[in-house]
PDB file of C-alpha atoms in Angstrom:
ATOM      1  CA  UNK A  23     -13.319 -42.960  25.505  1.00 35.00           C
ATOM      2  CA  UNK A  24     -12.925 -45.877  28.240  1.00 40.00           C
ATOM      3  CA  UNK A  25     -14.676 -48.885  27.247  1.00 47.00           C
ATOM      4  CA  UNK A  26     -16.994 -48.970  29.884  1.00 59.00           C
ATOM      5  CA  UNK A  27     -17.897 -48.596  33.584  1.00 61.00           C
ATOM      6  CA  UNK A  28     -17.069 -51.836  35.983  1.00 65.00           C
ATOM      7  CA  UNK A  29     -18.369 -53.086  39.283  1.00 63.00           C
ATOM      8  CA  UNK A  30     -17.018 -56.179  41.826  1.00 68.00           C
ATOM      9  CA  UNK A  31     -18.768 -59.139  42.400  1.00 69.00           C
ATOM     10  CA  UNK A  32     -17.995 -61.929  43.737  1.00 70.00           C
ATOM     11  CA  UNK A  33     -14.110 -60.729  43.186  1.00 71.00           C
ATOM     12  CA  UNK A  34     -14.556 -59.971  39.548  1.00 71.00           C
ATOM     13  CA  UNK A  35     -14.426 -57.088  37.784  1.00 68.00           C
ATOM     14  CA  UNK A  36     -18.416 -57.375  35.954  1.00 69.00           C
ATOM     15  CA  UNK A  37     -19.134 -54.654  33.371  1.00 65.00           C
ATOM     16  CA  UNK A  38     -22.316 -52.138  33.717  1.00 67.00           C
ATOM     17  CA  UNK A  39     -24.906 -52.213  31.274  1.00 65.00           C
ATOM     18  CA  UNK A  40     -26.926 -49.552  32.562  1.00 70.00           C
ATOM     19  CA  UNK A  41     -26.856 -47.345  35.371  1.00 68.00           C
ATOM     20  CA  UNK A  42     -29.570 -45.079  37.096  1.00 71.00           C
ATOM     21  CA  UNK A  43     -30.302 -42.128  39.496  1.00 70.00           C
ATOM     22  CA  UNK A  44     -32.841 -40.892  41.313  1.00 74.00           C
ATOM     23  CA  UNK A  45     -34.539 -38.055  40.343  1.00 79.00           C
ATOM     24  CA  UNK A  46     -37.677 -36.693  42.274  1.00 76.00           C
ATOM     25  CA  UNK A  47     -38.933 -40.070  43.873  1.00 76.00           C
ATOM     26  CA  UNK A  48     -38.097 -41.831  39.937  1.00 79.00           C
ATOM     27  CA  UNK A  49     -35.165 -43.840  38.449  1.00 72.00           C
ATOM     28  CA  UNK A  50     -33.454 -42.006  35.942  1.00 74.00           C
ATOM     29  CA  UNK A  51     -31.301 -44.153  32.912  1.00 72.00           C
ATOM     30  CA  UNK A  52     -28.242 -42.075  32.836  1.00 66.00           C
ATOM     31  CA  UNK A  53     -27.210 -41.709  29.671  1.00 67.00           C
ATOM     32  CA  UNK A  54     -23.895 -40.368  29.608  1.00 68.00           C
ATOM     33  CA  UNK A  55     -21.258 -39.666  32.370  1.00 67.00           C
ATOM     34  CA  UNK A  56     -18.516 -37.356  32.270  1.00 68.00           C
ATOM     35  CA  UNK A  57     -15.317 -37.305  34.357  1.00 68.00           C
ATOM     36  CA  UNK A  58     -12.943 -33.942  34.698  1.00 69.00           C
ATOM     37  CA  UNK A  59      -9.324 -34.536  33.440  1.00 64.00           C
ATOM     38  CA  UNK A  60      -6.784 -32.182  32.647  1.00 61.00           C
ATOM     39  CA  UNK A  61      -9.813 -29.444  33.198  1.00 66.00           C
ATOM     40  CA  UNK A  62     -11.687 -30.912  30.193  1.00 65.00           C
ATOM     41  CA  UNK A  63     -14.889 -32.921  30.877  1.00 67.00           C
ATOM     42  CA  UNK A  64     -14.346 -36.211  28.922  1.00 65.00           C
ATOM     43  CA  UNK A  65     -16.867 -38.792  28.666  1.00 64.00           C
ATOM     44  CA  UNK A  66     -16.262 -42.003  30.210  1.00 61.00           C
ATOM     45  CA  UNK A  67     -19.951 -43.701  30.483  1.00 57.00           C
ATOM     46  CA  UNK A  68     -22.170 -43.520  27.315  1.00 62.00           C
ATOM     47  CA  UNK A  69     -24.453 -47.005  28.698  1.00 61.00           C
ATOM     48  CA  UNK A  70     -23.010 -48.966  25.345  1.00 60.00           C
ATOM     49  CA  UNK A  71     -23.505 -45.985  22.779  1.00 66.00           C
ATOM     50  CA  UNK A  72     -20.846 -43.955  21.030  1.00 68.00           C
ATOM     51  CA  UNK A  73     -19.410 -41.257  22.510  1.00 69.00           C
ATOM     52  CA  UNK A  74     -16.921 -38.669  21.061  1.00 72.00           C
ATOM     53  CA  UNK A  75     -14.076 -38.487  23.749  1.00 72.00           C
ATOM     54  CA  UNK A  76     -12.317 -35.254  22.519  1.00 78.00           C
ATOM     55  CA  UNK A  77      -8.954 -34.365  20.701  1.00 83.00           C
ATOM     56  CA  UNK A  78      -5.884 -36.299  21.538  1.00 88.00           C
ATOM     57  CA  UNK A  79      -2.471 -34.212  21.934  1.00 93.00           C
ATOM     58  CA  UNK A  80      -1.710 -33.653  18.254  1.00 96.00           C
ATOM     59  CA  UNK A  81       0.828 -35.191  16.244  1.00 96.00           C
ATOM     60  CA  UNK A  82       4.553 -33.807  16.819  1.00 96.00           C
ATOM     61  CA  UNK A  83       4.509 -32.118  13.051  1.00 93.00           C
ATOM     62  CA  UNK A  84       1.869 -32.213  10.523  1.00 93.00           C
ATOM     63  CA  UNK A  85       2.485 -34.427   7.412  1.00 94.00           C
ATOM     64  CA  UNK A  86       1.190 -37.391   5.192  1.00 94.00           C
ATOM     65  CA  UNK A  87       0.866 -40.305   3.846  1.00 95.00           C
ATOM     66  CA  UNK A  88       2.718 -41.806   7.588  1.00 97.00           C
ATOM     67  CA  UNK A  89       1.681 -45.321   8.687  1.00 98.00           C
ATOM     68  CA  UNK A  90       0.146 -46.915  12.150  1.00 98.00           C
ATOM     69  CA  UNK A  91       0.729 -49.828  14.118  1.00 98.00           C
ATOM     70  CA  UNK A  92       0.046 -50.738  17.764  1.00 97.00           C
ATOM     71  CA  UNK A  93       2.694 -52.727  20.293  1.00 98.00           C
ATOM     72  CA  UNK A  94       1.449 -53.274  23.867  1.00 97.00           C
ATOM     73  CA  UNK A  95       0.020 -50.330  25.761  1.00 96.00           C
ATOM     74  CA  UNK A  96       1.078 -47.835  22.180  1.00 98.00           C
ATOM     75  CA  UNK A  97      -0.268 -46.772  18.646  1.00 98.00           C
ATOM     76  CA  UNK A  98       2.698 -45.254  17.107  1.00 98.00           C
ATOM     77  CA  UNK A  99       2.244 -43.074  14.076  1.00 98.00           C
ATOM     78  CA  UNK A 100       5.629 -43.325  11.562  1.00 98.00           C
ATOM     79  CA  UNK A 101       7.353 -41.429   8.896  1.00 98.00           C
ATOM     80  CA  UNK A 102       5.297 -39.586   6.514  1.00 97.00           C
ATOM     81  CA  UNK A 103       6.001 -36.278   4.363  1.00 95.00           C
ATOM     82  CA  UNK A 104       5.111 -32.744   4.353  1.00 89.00           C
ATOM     83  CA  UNK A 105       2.890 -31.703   1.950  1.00 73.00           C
ATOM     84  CA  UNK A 106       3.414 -27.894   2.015  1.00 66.00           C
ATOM     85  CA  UNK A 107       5.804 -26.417  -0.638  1.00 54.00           C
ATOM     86  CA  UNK A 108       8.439 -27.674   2.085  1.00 58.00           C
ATOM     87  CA  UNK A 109       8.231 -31.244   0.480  1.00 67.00           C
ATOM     88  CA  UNK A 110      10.226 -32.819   3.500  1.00 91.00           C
ATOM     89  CA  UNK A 111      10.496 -36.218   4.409  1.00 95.00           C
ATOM     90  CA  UNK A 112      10.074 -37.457   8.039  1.00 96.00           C
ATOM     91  CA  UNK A 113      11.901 -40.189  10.704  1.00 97.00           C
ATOM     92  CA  UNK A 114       9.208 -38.918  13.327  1.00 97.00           C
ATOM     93  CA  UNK A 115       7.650 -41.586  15.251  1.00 98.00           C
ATOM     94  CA  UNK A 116       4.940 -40.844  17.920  1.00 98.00           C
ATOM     95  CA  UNK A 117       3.353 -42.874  20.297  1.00 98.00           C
ATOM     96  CA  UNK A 118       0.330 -42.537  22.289  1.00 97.00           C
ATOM     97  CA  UNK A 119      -0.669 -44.587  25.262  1.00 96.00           C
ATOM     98  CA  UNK A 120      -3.960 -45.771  26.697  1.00 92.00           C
ATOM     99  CA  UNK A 121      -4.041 -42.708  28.275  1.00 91.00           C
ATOM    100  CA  UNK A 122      -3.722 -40.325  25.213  1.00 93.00           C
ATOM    101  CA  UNK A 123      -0.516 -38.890  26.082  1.00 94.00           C
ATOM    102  CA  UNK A 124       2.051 -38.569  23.505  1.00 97.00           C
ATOM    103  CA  UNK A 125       5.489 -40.033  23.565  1.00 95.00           C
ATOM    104  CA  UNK A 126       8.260 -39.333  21.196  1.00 92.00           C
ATOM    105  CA  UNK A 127      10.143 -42.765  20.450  1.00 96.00           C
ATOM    106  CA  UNK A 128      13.138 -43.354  18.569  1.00 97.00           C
ATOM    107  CA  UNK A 129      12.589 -41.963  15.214  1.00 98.00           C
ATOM    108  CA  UNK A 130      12.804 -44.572  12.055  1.00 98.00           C
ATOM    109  CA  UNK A 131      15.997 -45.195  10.858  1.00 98.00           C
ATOM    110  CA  UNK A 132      15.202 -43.346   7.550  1.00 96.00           C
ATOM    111  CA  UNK A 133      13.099 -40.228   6.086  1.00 96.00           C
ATOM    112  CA  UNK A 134      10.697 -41.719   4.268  1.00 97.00           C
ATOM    113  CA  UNK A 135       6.871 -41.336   3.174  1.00 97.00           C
ATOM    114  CA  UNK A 136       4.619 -43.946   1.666  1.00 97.00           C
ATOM    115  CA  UNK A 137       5.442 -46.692   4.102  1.00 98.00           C
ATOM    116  CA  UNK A 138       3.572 -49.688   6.099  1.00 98.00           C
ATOM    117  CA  UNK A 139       2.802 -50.646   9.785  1.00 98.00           C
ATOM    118  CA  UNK A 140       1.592 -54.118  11.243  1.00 98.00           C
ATOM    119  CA  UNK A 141       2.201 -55.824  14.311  1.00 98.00           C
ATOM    120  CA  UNK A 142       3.447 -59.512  15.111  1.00 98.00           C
ATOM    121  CA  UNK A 143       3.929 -60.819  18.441  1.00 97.00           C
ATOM    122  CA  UNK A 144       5.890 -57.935  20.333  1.00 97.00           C
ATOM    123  CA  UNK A 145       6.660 -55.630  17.548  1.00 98.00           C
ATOM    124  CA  UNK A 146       5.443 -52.836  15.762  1.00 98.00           C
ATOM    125  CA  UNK A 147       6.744 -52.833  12.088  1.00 98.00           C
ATOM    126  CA  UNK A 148       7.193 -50.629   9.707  1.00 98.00           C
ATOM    127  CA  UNK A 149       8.338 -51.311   6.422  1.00 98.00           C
ATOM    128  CA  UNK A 150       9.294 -49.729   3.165  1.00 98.00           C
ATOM    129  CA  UNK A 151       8.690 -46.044   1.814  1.00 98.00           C
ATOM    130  CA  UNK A 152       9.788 -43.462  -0.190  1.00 96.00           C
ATOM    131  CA  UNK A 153      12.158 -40.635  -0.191  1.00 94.00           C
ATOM    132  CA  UNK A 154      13.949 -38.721  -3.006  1.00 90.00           C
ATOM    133  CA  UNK A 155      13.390 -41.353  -5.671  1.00 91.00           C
ATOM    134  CA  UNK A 156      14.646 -44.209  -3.904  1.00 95.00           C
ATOM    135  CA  UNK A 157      12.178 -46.722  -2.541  1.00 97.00           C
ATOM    136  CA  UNK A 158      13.574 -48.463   1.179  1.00 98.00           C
ATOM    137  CA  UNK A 159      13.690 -51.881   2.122  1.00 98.00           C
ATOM    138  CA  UNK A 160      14.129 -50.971   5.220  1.00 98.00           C
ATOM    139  CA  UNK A 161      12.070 -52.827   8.328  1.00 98.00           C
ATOM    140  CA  UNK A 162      12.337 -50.876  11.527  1.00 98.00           C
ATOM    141  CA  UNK A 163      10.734 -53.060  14.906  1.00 98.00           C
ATOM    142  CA  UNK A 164       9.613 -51.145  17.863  1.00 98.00           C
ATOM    143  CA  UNK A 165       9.131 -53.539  20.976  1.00 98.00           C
ATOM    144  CA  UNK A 166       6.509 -52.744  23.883  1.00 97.00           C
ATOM    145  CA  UNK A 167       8.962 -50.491  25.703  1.00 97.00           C
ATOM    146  CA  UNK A 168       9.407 -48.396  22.420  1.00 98.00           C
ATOM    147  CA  UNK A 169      13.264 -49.477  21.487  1.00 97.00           C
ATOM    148  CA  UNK A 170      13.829 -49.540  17.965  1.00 98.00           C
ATOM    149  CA  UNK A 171      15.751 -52.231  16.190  1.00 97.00           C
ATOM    150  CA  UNK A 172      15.830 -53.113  12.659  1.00 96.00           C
ATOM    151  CA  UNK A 173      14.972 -56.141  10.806  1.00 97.00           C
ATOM    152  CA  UNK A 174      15.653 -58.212   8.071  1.00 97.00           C
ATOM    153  CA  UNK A 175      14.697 -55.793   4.759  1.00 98.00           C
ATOM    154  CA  UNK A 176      11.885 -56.645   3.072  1.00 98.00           C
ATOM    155  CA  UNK A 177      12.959 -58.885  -0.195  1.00 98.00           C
ATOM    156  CA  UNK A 178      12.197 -55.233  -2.975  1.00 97.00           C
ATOM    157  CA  UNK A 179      12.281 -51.903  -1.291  1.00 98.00           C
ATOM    158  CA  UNK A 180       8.670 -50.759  -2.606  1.00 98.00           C
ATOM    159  CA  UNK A 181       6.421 -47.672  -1.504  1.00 98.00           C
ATOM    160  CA  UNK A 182       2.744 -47.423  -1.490  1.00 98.00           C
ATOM    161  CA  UNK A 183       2.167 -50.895   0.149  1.00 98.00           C
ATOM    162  CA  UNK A 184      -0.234 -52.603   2.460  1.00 98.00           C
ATOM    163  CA  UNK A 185       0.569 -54.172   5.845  1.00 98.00           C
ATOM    164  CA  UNK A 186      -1.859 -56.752   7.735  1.00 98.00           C
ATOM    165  CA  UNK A 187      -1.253 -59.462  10.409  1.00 98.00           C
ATOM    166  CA  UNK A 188      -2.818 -62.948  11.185  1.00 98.00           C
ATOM    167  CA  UNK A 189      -1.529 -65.223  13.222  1.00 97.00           C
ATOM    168  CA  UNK A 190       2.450 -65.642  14.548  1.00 97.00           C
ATOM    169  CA  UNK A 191       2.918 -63.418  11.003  1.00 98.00           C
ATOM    170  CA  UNK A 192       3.154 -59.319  10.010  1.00 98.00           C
ATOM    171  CA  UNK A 193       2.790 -59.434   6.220  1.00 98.00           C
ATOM    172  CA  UNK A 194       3.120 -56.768   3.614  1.00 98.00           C
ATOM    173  CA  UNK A 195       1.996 -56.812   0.572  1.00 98.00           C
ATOM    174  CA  UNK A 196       2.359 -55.183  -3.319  1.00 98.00           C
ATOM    175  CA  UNK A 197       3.464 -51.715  -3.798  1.00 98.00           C
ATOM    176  CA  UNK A 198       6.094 -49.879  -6.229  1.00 97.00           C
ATOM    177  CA  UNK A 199       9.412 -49.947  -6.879  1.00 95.00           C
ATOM    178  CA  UNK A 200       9.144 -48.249 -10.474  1.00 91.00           C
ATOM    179  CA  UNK A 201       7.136 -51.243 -10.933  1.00 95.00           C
ATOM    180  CA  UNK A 202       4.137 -52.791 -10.024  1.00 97.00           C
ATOM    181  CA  UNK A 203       4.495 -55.807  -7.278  1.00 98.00           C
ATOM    182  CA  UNK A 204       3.103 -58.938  -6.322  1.00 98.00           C
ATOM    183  CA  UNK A 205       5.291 -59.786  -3.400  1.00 98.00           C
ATOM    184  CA  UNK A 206       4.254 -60.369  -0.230  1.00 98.00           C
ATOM    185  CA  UNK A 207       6.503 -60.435   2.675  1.00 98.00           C
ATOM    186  CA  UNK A 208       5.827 -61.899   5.893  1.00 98.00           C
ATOM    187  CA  UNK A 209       7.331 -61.419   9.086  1.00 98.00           C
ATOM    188  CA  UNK A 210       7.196 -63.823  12.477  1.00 98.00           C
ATOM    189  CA  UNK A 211       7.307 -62.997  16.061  1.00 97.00           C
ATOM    190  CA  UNK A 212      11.062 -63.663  16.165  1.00 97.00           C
ATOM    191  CA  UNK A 213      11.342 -61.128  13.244  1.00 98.00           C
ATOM    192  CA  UNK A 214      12.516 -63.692  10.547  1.00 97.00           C
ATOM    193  CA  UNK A 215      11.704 -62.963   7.544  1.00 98.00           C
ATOM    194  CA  UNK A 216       9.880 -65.141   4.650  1.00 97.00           C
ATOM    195  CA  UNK A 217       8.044 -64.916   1.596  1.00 95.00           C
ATOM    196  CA  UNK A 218       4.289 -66.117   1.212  1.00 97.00           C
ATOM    197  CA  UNK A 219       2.674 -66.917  -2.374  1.00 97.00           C
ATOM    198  CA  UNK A 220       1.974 -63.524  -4.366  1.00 98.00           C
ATOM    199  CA  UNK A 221      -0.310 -61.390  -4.988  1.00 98.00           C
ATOM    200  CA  UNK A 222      -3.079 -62.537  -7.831  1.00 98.00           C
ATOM    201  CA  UNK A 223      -2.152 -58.859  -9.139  1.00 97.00           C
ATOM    202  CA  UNK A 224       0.754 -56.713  -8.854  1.00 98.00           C
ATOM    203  CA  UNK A 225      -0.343 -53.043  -7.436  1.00 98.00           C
ATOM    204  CA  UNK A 226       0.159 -50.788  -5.314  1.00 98.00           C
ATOM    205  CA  UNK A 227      -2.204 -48.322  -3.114  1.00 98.00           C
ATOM    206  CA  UNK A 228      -3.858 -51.390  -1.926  1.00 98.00           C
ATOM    207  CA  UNK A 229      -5.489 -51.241   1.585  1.00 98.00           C
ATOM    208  CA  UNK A 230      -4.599 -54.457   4.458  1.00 98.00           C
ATOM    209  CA  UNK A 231      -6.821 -55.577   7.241  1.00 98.00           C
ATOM    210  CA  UNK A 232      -7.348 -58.893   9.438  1.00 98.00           C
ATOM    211  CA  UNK A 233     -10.575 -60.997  10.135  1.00 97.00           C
ATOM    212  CA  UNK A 234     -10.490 -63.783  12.332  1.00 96.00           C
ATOM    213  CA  UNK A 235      -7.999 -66.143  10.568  1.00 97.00           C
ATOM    214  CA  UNK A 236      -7.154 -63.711   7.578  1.00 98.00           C
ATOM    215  CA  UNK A 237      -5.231 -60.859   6.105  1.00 98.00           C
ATOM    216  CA  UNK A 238      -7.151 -59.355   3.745  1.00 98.00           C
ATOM    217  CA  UNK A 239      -5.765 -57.180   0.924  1.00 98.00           C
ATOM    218  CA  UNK A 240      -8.013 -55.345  -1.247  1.00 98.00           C
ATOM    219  CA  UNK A 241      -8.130 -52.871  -4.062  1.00 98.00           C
ATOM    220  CA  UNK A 242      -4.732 -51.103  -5.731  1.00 98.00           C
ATOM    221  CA  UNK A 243      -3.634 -49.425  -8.944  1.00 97.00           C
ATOM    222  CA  UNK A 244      -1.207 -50.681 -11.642  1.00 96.00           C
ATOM    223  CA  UNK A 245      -1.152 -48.487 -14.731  1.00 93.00           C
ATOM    224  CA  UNK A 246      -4.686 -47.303 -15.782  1.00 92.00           C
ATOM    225  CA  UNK A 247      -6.615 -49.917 -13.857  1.00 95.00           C
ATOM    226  CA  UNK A 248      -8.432 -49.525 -10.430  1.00 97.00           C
ATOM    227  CA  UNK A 249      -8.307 -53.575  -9.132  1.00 98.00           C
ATOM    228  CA  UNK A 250     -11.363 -55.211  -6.570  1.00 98.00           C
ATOM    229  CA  UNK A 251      -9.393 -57.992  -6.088  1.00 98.00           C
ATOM    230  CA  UNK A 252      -9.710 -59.099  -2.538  1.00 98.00           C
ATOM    231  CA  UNK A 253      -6.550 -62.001  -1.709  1.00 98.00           C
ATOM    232  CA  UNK A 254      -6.847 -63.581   1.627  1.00 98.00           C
ATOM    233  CA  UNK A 255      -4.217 -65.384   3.449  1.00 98.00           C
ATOM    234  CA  UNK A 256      -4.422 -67.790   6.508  1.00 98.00           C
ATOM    235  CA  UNK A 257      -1.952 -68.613   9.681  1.00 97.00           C
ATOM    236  CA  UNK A 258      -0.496 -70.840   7.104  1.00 97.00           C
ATOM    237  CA  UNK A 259       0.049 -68.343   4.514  1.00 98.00           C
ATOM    238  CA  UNK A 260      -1.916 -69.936   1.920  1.00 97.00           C
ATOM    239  CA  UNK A 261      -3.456 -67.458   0.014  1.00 98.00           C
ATOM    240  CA  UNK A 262      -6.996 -67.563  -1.450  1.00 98.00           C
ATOM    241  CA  UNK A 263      -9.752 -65.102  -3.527  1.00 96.00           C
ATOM    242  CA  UNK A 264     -12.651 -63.198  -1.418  1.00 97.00           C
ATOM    243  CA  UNK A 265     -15.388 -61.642  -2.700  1.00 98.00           C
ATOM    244  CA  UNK A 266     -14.518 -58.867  -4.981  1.00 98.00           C
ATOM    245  CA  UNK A 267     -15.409 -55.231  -4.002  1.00 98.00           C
ATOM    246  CA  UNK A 268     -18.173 -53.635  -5.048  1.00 98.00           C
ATOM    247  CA  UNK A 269     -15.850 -51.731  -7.134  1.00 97.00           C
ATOM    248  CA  UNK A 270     -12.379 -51.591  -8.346  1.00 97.00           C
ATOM    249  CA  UNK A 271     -10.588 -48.259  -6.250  1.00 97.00           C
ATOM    250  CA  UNK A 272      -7.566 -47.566  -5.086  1.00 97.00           C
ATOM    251  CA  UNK A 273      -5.936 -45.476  -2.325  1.00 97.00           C
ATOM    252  CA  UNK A 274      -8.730 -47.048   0.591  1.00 97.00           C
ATOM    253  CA  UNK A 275      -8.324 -47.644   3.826  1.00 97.00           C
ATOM    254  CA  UNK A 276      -9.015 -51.198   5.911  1.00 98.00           C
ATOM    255  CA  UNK A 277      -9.792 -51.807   9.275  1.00 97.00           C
ATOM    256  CA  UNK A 278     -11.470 -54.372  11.437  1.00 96.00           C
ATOM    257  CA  UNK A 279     -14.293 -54.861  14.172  1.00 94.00           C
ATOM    258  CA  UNK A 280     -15.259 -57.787  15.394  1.00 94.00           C
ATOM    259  CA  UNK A 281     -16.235 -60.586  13.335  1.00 96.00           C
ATOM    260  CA  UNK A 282     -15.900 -58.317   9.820  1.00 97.00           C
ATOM    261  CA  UNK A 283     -12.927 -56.265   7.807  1.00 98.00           C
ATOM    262  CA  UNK A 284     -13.894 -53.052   6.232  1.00 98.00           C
ATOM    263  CA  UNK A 285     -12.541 -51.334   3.224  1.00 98.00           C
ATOM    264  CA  UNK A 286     -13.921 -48.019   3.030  1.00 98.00           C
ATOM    265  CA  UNK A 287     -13.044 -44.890   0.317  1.00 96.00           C
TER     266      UNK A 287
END
């Protein structure tokens, strides 16, 4: 849903905090406020509460274990595999803009599940995967007009790793390439690529997110161990220990709001 409902003063935009109406002589708060697009009513005024806005066009074809990143006015949604007893492995890359609609942009330059997004600067990323027992290298940039290009390949192709950004940097981080890794690989706005300190433990199935001055990357698997390790690096690309999680898992997922980074699952 929007973020919020606006008003001009003094020849800036000012957000509403709360709006009334009148109702039989009395001011009524209005509580929510819906708007009629596409004949659906979608909710574009909840006075600061959430608000489910509705379904989004789906995806282009169902699969898994695909990867997000935003560029500009887009989210794009990469790669991934099918699931079914089909077992295929998928280039697809679709966008959606502010609006919700869905694009189709150039698809990745290889099938492959188990990859990574982050962005840096103008660019989406995404980077690595898996496809028929070979695990990419490959680094595919999408720029805010959706034109793929391809950068510099990550130093090991790996699957099942974690992407985060802080600063002028896209890094990504651990995964498997019929090993366990530590690597870390980071990315600038010009695309060039360089290699910040390792992981404190090789894994994969680790989960990435940013915090004010920090990527974050958080849990993982290597061999029968379930890690809570937390590593933390800067604009520099020093890294450092957070606070562990509350318990070693693997397979999360990270994201961030405001002043905090969540791992959840």
């Amino acid at each position: 849903m929007a973020k919020g409902m606006y008003v001009g003063v003094g020849g800036k935009a000012r957000k509403i905090k709360k709006a009334y109406v009148g109702i039989g002589g009395k001011a009524r708060k209005i509580k929510k406020g819906y708007v009629g697009i596409g004949g659906v009513a979608r909710c574009f005024w909840s006075g600061g509460e959430l608000g489910y806005y509705g379904t989004a066009t789906p995806l282009s074809v169902g699969r898994a274990s695909l990867a997000g990143a935003s560029v500009g006015n887009y989210v794009l949604f990469a790669g991934g595999h099918d699931s079914s007893s089909n077992g295929g492995y998928y280039s697809t890359v679709d966008a959606y803009n502010t609006s919700l609609t869905r694009l189709t942009a150039s698809p990745l330059s290889v099938d492959r599940t188990g990859l990574a997004g982050a962005s840096v600067g103008n660019y989406a990323l995404f980077a690595g995967g898996y496809n028929s027992g070979i695990s990419y290298s490959t680094v595919n940039a999408y720029n805010t007009s959706l034109t793929r290009s391809t950068a510099t390949a990550l130093s090991v192709g790996r699957t099942s790793l974690a992407g985060a950004s802080v600063g002028n940097y896209a890094l990504f981080a651990g995964g498997d390439s019929g090993g366990y890794q530590s690597i870390v690989d980071a990315y600038n706005t010009s695309l060039t690529r360089s290699t910040a300190t390792a992981l404190s433990v090789a894994r994969n199935q680790l989960a990435g997110a940013s915090v004010g001055n920090y990527a974050l990357f958080a849990g993982g698997y290597q061999g029968s161990n379930y890690y809570s390790e937390v590593d933390a690096y800067n604009t520099s690309l020093t890294r450092s220990t957070a606070t562990a999680l509350s318990v070693g898992r693997y397979r999360l997922a990270g994201a961030s709001v405001g002043n905090y980074a969540l791992f959840a699952g």
